[in-house]
GROMACS .gro file of C-alpha atoms in nm:
model
  335
    1MET     CA    1   4.914  13.942  18.446
    2SER     CA    2   4.860  13.569  18.555
    3PRO     CA    3   5.166  13.341  18.622
    4GLU     CA    4   5.048  13.117  18.334
    5LEU     CA    5   5.057  13.409  18.086
    6ILE     CA    6   5.398  13.521  18.200
    7ALA     CA    7   5.523  13.164  18.165
    8VAL     CA    8   5.371  13.130  17.814
    9ILE     CA    9   5.530  13.458  17.705
   10ALA     CA   10   5.870  13.342  17.840
   11VAL     CA   11   5.835  13.014  17.639
   12ILE     CA   12   5.738  13.202  17.321
   13ILE     CA   13   6.036  13.430  17.355
   14ALA     CA   14   6.265  13.128  17.398
   15ALA     CA   15   6.101  12.960  17.100
   16MET     CA   16   6.163  13.269  16.885
   17ALA     CA   17   6.528  13.271  16.996
   18PHE     CA   18   6.558  12.907  16.897
   19ASP     CA   19   6.388  12.983  16.567
   20TYR     CA   20   6.638  13.259  16.494
   21THR     CA   21   6.945  13.043  16.584
   22ASN     CA   22   6.785  12.761  16.375
   23GLY     CA   23   6.773  13.008  16.084
   24PHE     CA   24   7.138  13.109  16.094
   25HIS     CA   25   7.261  12.764  16.199
   26ASP     CA   26   7.071  12.586  15.922
   27ALA     CA   27   7.099  12.848  15.649
   28ALA     CA   28   7.380  12.633  15.510
   29ASN     CA   29   7.133  12.352  15.445
   30ALA     CA   30   6.962  12.552  15.177
   31ILE     CA   31   7.244  12.753  15.020
   32ALA     CA   32   7.592  12.613  15.088
   33THR     CA   33   7.599  12.413  14.764
   34SER     CA   34   7.478  12.703  14.551
   35VAL     CA   35   7.718  12.949  14.706
   36SER     CA   36   8.018  12.717  14.688
   37THR     CA   37   7.950  12.645  14.314
   38ARG     CA   38   7.898  13.014  14.250
   39ALA     CA   39   7.557  12.947  14.113
   40LEU     CA   40   7.430  13.221  14.341
   41THR     CA   41   7.590  13.509  14.527
   42PRO     CA   42   7.577  13.470  14.908
   43ARG     CA   43   7.323  13.750  14.961
   44VAL     CA   44   7.103  13.643  14.684
   45ALA     CA   45   7.118  13.285  14.809
   46LEU     CA   46   7.028  13.391  15.165
   47ALA     CA   47   6.740  13.601  15.037
   48MET     CA   48   6.610  13.312  14.844
   49ALA     CA   49   6.649  13.080  15.141
   50ALA     CA   50   6.462  13.334  15.366
   51ILE     CA   51   6.163  13.351  15.124
   52GLY     CA   52   6.160  12.977  15.079
   53ASN     CA   53   6.149  12.927  15.460
   54LEU     CA   54   5.856  13.174  15.473
   55VAL     CA   55   5.662  12.981  15.203
   56GLY     CA   56   5.752  12.640  15.337
   57ALA     CA   57   5.613  12.718  15.684
   58TYR     CA   58   5.262  12.710  15.548
   59PHE     CA   59   5.297  12.354  15.430
   60GLY     CA   60   5.454  12.218  15.752
   61LYS     CA   61   5.145  12.210  15.979
   62GLU     CA   62   5.138  11.834  16.001
   63VAL     CA   63   5.497  11.834  16.129
   64ALA     CA   64   5.397  12.102  16.373
   65LYS     CA   65   5.124  11.879  16.504
   66THR     CA   66   5.366  11.589  16.554
   67VAL     CA   67   5.595  11.818  16.758
   68GLY     CA   68   5.311  11.970  16.953
   69GLU     CA   69   5.139  11.658  17.067
   70GLY     CA   70   5.325  11.352  16.960
   71LEU     CA   71   5.653  11.347  17.151
   72VAL     CA   72   5.584  11.432  17.521
   73SER     CA   73   5.293  11.464  17.751
   74LEU     CA   74   5.317  11.741  18.009
   75PRO     CA   75   5.116  11.863  18.309
   76LYS     CA   76   4.897  12.157  18.248
   77GLY     CA   77   4.999  12.490  18.401
   78VAL     CA   78   5.314  12.671  18.493
   79SER     CA   79   5.509  12.352  18.583
   80GLY     CA   80   5.462  12.209  18.233
   81LEU     CA   81   5.565  12.535  18.077
   82GLY     CA   82   5.890  12.518  18.276
   83VAL     CA   83   5.963  12.186  18.102
   84VAL     CA   84   5.908  12.333  17.761
   85PHE     CA   85   6.117  12.644  17.847
   86ALA     CA   86   6.410  12.431  17.965
   87GLY     CA   87   6.392  12.208  17.654
   88VAL     CA   88   6.407  12.500  17.413
   89VAL     CA   89   6.693  12.665  17.601
   90GLY     CA   90   6.885  12.337  17.590
   91ALA     CA   91   6.839  12.322  17.211
   92ILE     CA   92   6.955  12.688  17.176
   93ALA     CA   93   7.268  12.617  17.383
   94TRP     CA   94   7.358  12.318  17.162
   95ASN     CA   95   7.289  12.517  16.838
   96LEU     CA   96   7.540  12.786  16.949
   97ILE     CA   97   7.803  12.535  17.055
   98THR     CA   98   7.796  12.349  16.722
   99TRP     CA   99   7.773  12.681  16.532
  100TYR     CA  100   8.085  12.799  16.704
  101PHE     CA  101   8.282  12.501  16.594
  102GLY     CA  102   8.124  12.511  16.237
  103LEU     CA  103   7.959  12.160  16.275
  104PRO     CA  104   7.631  12.118  16.085
  105SER     CA  105   7.437  11.942  16.363
  106SER     CA  106   7.059  11.905  16.369
  107SER     CA  107   6.855  12.181  16.528
  108SER     CA  108   6.567  11.944  16.512
  109HIS     CA  109   6.725  11.675  16.718
  110ALA     CA  110   6.860  11.943  16.960
  111LEU     CA  111   6.495  12.050  17.016
  112PHE     CA  112   6.371  11.689  17.059
  113GLY     CA  113   6.661  11.607  17.291
  114GLY     CA  114   6.595  11.909  17.501
  115LEU     CA  115   6.222  11.831  17.541
  116VAL     CA  116   6.289  11.473  17.626
  117GLY     CA  117   6.570  11.555  17.871
  118ALA     CA  118   6.357  11.810  18.061
  119THR     CA  119   6.051  11.590  18.065
  120LEU     CA  120   6.232  11.293  18.212
  121PHE     CA  121   6.279  11.482  18.539
  122ALA     CA  122   5.946  11.668  18.540
  123SER     CA  123   5.671  11.561  18.782
  124HIS     CA  124   5.386  11.397  18.594
  125GLY     CA  125   5.572  11.448  18.264
  126THR     CA  126   5.574  11.150  18.022
  127VAL     CA  127   5.802  11.084  17.720
  128LEU     CA  128   5.604  10.921  17.447
  129TRP     CA  129   5.887  10.667  17.356
  130GLY     CA  130   5.679  10.498  17.088
  131SER     CA  131   5.643  10.824  16.893
  132ILE     CA  132   6.005  10.918  16.968
  133LEU     CA  133   6.109  10.587  16.798
  134ASP     CA  134   5.866  10.622  16.501
  135LYS     CA  135   5.893  10.996  16.441
  136VAL     CA  136   6.248  11.079  16.551
  137LEU     CA  137   6.491  10.793  16.589
  138ILE     CA  138   6.398  10.583  16.279
  139PRO     CA  139   6.389  10.894  16.046
  140MET     CA  140   6.711  11.010  16.211
  141VAL     CA  141   6.882  10.702  16.067
  142ALA     CA  142   6.672  10.659  15.751
  143SER     CA  143   6.698  11.009  15.609
  144PRO     CA  144   7.081  11.020  15.601
  145VAL     CA  145   7.092  10.669  15.445
  146ALA     CA  146   6.826  10.780  15.184
  147GLY     CA  147   7.015  11.100  15.118
  148PHE     CA  148   7.344  10.920  15.064
  149VAL     CA  149   7.208  10.642  14.844
  150LEU     CA  150   6.986  10.866  14.635
  151GLY     CA  151   7.257  11.132  14.607
  152PHE     CA  152   7.490  10.862  14.462
  153ILE     CA  153   7.221  10.730  14.229
  154ALA     CA  154   7.122  11.085  14.109
  155MET     CA  155   7.480  11.182  14.036
  156VAL     CA  156   7.548  10.856  13.842
  157ALA     CA  157   7.240  10.919  13.637
  158ILE     CA  158   7.344  11.278  13.561
  159MET     CA  159   7.693  11.163  13.467
  160TRP     CA  160   7.544  10.905  13.229
  161ILE     CA  161   7.285  11.134  13.070
  162PHE     CA  162   7.524  11.415  13.003
  163ARG     CA  163   7.840  11.196  12.934
  164ARG     CA  164   7.869  11.356  12.587
  165GLY     CA  165   7.796  11.713  12.674
  166GLN     CA  166   8.039  11.997  12.657
  167PRO     CA  167   8.176  12.075  12.999
  168GLY     CA  168   8.147  12.459  12.967
  169LYS     CA  169   7.785  12.449  12.860
  170LEU     CA  170   7.690  12.190  13.126
  171THR     CA  171   7.848  12.400  13.399
  172ARG     CA  172   7.647  12.703  13.291
  173GLY     CA  173   7.332  12.493  13.261
  174PHE     CA  174   7.362  12.335  13.602
  175ARG     CA  175   7.434  12.669  13.760
  176HIS     CA  176   7.096  12.784  13.633
  177ALA     CA  177   6.931  12.462  13.740
  178GLN     CA  178   7.071  12.516  14.089
  179THR     CA  179   6.862  12.822  14.123
  180VAL     CA  180   6.550  12.599  14.109
  181SER     CA  181   6.692  12.319  14.328
  182ALA     CA  182   6.808  12.567  14.593
  183ALA     CA  183   6.459  12.724  14.603
  184PHE     CA  184   6.300  12.381  14.658
  185MET     CA  185   6.554  12.309  14.929
  186SER     CA  186   6.466  12.637  15.097
  187VAL     CA  187   6.091  12.555  15.093
  188GLY     CA  188   6.159  12.211  15.233
  189HIS     CA  189   6.363  12.357  15.515
  190GLY     CA  190   6.077  12.588  15.603
  191MET     CA  191   5.833  12.297  15.593
  192GLN     CA  192   6.049  12.114  15.852
  193ASP     CA  193   6.215  12.376  16.071
  194ALA     CA  194   5.957  12.654  16.098
  195ALA     CA  195   5.699  12.380  16.168
  196LYS     CA  196   5.901  12.269  16.470
  197THR     CA  197   5.889  12.612  16.631
  198MET     CA  198   5.516  12.633  16.561
  199GLY     CA  199   5.474  12.304  16.734
  200ILE     CA  200   5.660  12.432  17.044
  201ILE     CA  201   5.437  12.742  17.071
  202VAL     CA  202   5.125  12.535  17.029
  203LEU     CA  203   5.242  12.308  17.304
  204ALA     CA  204   5.303  12.608  17.523
  205LEU     CA  205   4.958  12.753  17.447
  206TYR     CA  206   4.789  12.415  17.519
  207THR     CA  207   4.989  12.350  17.832
  208GLY     CA  208   4.926  12.693  17.969
  209GLY     CA  209   4.551  12.661  17.915
  210PHE     CA  210   4.525  12.927  17.645
  211GLN     CA  211   4.374  12.687  17.387
  212ASP     CA  212   4.184  12.367  17.411
  213SER     CA  213   4.343  12.192  17.110
  214PRO     CA  214   4.698  12.052  17.115
  215THR     CA  215   4.702  12.069  16.731
  216HIS     CA  216   4.536  12.399  16.636
  217ILE     CA  217   4.786  12.649  16.500
  218PRO     CA  218   4.677  13.016  16.529
  219TRP     CA  219   4.755  13.235  16.220
  220TRP     CA  220   4.993  13.449  16.419
  221VAL     CA  221   5.203  13.149  16.507
  222PHE     CA  222   5.258  13.082  16.142
  223TRP     CA  223   5.363  13.445  16.074
  224THR     CA  224   5.599  13.485  16.367
  225SER     CA  225   5.766  13.144  16.324
  226ALA     CA  226   5.813  13.190  15.957
  227LEU     CA  227   5.942  13.552  15.970
  228VAL     CA  228   6.186  13.486  16.265
  229LEU     CA  229   6.325  13.182  16.085
  230ALA     CA  230   6.357  13.383  15.767
  231ALA     CA  231   6.531  13.661  15.946
  232GLY     CA  232   6.781  13.412  16.108
  233THR     CA  233   6.843  13.258  15.773
  234TYR     CA  234   6.919  13.593  15.612
  235ALA     CA  235   7.164  13.662  15.887
  236GLY     CA  236   7.355  13.356  15.760
  237GLY     CA  237   7.572  13.096  15.932
  238TRP     CA  238   7.900  13.133  15.752
  239ARG     CA  239   8.095  12.889  15.958
  240ILE     CA  240   7.857  12.601  15.870
  241ILE     CA  241   7.830  12.718  15.509
  242ARG     CA  242   8.200  12.676  15.463
  243THR     CA  243   8.188  12.330  15.624
  244LEU     CA  244   7.920  12.202  15.394
  245GLY     CA  245   8.028  12.385  15.083
  246ARG     CA  246   8.400  12.315  15.085
  247LYS     CA  247   8.520  12.089  15.367
  248ILE     CA  248   8.328  11.767  15.276
  249ILE     CA  249   8.397  11.762  14.895
  250ASP     CA  250   8.474  12.015  14.628
  251LEU     CA  251   8.129  12.077  14.472
  252GLY     CA  252   8.061  12.166  14.113
  253PRO     CA  253   7.725  12.283  13.982
  254ALA     CA  254   7.620  11.934  13.869
  255GLU     CA  255   7.701  11.790  14.209
  256GLY     CA  256   7.529  12.082  14.385
  257PHE     CA  257   7.214  12.034  14.176
  258ALA     CA  258   7.208  11.660  14.242
  259ALA     CA  259   7.252  11.700  14.619
  260GLU     CA  260   6.989  11.969  14.652
  261THR     CA  261   6.733  11.793  14.439
  262VAL     CA  262   6.768  11.475  14.643
  263ALA     CA  263   6.763  11.646  14.978
  264SER     CA  264   6.461  11.855  14.895
  265SER     CA  265   6.274  11.550  14.765
  266VAL     CA  266   6.338  11.364  15.098
  267LEU     CA  267   6.224  11.668  15.294
  268PHE     CA  268   5.907  11.708  15.098
  269PHE     CA  269   5.822  11.334  15.123
  270ASN     CA  270   5.859  11.326  15.502
  271ALA     CA  271   5.671  11.650  15.562
  272LEU     CA  272   5.375  11.590  15.328
  273VAL     CA  273   5.341  11.209  15.331
  274LEU     CA  274   5.488  11.074  15.655
  275HIS     CA  275   5.439  11.392  15.864
  276ALA     CA  276   5.779  11.315  16.023
  277PRO     CA  277   6.002  11.595  16.156
  278ILE     CA  278   6.339  11.503  16.005
  279SER     CA  279   6.668  11.685  16.003
  280THR     CA  280   6.740  11.904  15.701
  281THR     CA  281   7.109  11.909  15.814
  282HIS     CA  282   7.135  11.524  15.808
  283THR     CA  283   6.960  11.500  15.475
  284ILE     CA  284   7.162  11.751  15.273
  285THR     CA  285   7.496  11.655  15.424
  286SER     CA  286   7.447  11.290  15.352
  287ALA     CA  287   7.328  11.377  14.999
  288ILE     CA  288   7.653  11.577  14.946
  289MET     CA  289   7.859  11.275  15.065
  290GLY     CA  290   7.665  11.046  14.832
  291VAL     CA  291   7.726  11.272  14.537
  292GLY     CA  292   8.095  11.308  14.622
  293ALA     CA  293   8.141  10.929  14.651
  294THR     CA  294   8.063  10.894  14.280
  295LYS     CA  295   8.397  11.054  14.193
  296ARG     CA  296   8.594  10.821  14.419
  297LEU     CA  297   8.563  10.740  14.789
  298SER     CA  298   8.870  10.948  14.860
  299ALA     CA  299   8.700  11.253  14.717
  300VAL     CA  300   8.498  11.271  15.039
  301ARG     CA  301   8.696  11.415  15.326
  302TRP     CA  302   8.602  11.132  15.567
  303ASN     CA  303   8.775  11.292  15.865
  304MET     CA  304   8.545  11.595  15.842
  305ALA     CA  305   8.253  11.362  15.766
  306GLY     CA  306   8.338  11.157  16.078
  307ASN     CA  307   8.338  11.477  16.290
  308ILE     CA  308   7.990  11.566  16.150
  309VAL     CA  309   7.857  11.215  16.226
  310ILE     CA  310   7.989  11.236  16.582
  311ALA     CA  311   7.806  11.576  16.617
  312TRP     CA  312   7.492  11.404  16.490
  313MET     CA  313   7.521  11.125  16.739
  314THR     CA  314   7.582  11.340  17.039
  315THR     CA  315   7.315  11.613  16.953
  316PHE     CA  316   7.017  11.439  17.107
  317PRO     CA  317   7.183  11.333  17.436
  318ALA     CA  318   7.381  11.649  17.470
  319ALA     CA  319   7.084  11.883  17.433
  320ALA     CA  320   6.893  11.655  17.671
  321ILE     CA  321   7.171  11.694  17.939
  322ILE     CA  322   7.178  12.067  17.896
  323ALA     CA  323   6.799  12.089  17.918
  324CYS     CA  324   6.801  11.883  18.239
  325LEU     CA  325   7.044  12.131  18.400
  326VAL     CA  326   6.839  12.423  18.283
  327TYR     CA  327   6.522  12.261  18.419
  328PHE     CA  328   6.668  12.218  18.762
  329LEU     CA  329   6.775  12.586  18.756
  330VAL     CA  330   6.431  12.719  18.645
  331ARG     CA  331   6.207  12.471  18.826
  332PRO     CA  332   6.180  12.692  19.141
  333ILE     CA  333   6.070  12.982  18.908
  334PHE     CA  334   5.810  12.780  18.723
  335GLY     CA  335   5.704  12.587  19.036
   0.00000   0.00000   0.00000
């Protein structure tokens, strides 16, 4: 077995571990609102999220291409694979840290930060800062702003349209509607998050010399990325589910429906139109905040929201620092 093949296998195993942690870390994105409003039972919601992730993976190939070729340029061979390995391990470490504290940070930005951090110290490695700005940093700011503003507008519209409705009937109706909005949220999550793992595996295959194209996605990459993400999602990330479902605002079925509808729309637009790998965590959390702000500003627990924003801001550099340390440890092995 050649050193390149061994290194590629190591990167793929690390990518699958990241995919799994991404699933249980980000399961809250798809189901927290539905579970907290009792529109769906936890296990039914998790199963729906897992299936949605599986479906969404097949529509995220453009996002995968952006991750695979648009963020960093690495030397071919074992040394380049060491950079990818260190970047993925850095992202896994940050996922586990934020999961432990119940903070819904972005797995996407942990992955991007890890890749950038490891690449900065790699010989002949280049960070494509223009693409990082266009495809990561601008969407990192724009998607939460869009989620907050659109969540506020959507909730105001719902309150106006149903202002004369009977509360009991409206609650039951929106609980049924949440089944649909949660399903779309799950598909949007798969389009974004499974695609990022696919992009990492493609980057490893290209860097290792096992395929000529930096954008071609083999069929087995689709299947493995989607299935592992779905398995991780089904395992559930209850710490983060509690944070999103209860600790930001007290959600009702109408609020949950509004937040999920807005967040899934933003995810679909970025994946299918802009081909931008955005954070599902940032999008749904900001949508929940926007929806909650329609009650009154004090309805949003801003202390918790502030902790989440701090986690957002530190994710990219923290994962980059961890990946740098990992790279220095593994560089002799991948030298």
